[in-house]
Amino acid sequence: FTNEYISTRENLKVVFHLVDARHGPTSEDEKIMKQMSENLRKGVTYAIVLTKADKNGKNKEGKKGQVSKKVMEKLRQSMSQAKVGDSPVILTSSETKLGRDDIWRYLKHAAQS
């Protein structure tokens, strides 16, 4: 069902793939990335949204909202293997509202195209 939907739905403009920033991509996430690479219709934006950035603790400078190097390396590797390496990655937090404006920009662009 999903393959048919993402490859034929003409009014589909953007797909957001939510990945938990505390753990990085799971094997299921990697399958979804591959599926998007192989079946997503040309002209549809595929964006990976790293959620729960506020749950990663503080970095050396005491700032919240950052993803560990290990998670980012795993994400980059998974994206590269699935051939979605050029897809945007948006870091988000529901508590701090980090990334909210970025999500709205993608939605606005999709609604206007």
Coordinates of C-alpha atoms in Angstrom, one line a residue, residues 14 34 38 44 47 50-51 62 65 71 85-86 88-89 92 98 106:
V14 CA 6.4 16.3 1.3
K34 CA 15.1 2.6 1.2
E38 CA 13.0 3.5 -4.6
V44 CA 8.3 15.1 -3.5
A47 CA 12.7 15.0 5.1
L50 CA 14.9 13.9 14.5
T51 CA 12.5 14.1 17.4
G62 CA 25.5 23.3 28.4
G65 CA 18.9 20.3 21.6
V71 CA 23.6 9.0 16.3
G85 CA 21.8 11.1 1.6
D86 CA 20.8 14.5 0.2
P88 CA 17.2 17.4 4.7
V89 CA 17.4 16.5 8.4
T92 CA 13.1 19.1 16.7
L98 CA 13.2 23.6 18.2
Y106 CA 8.2 22.8 4.3

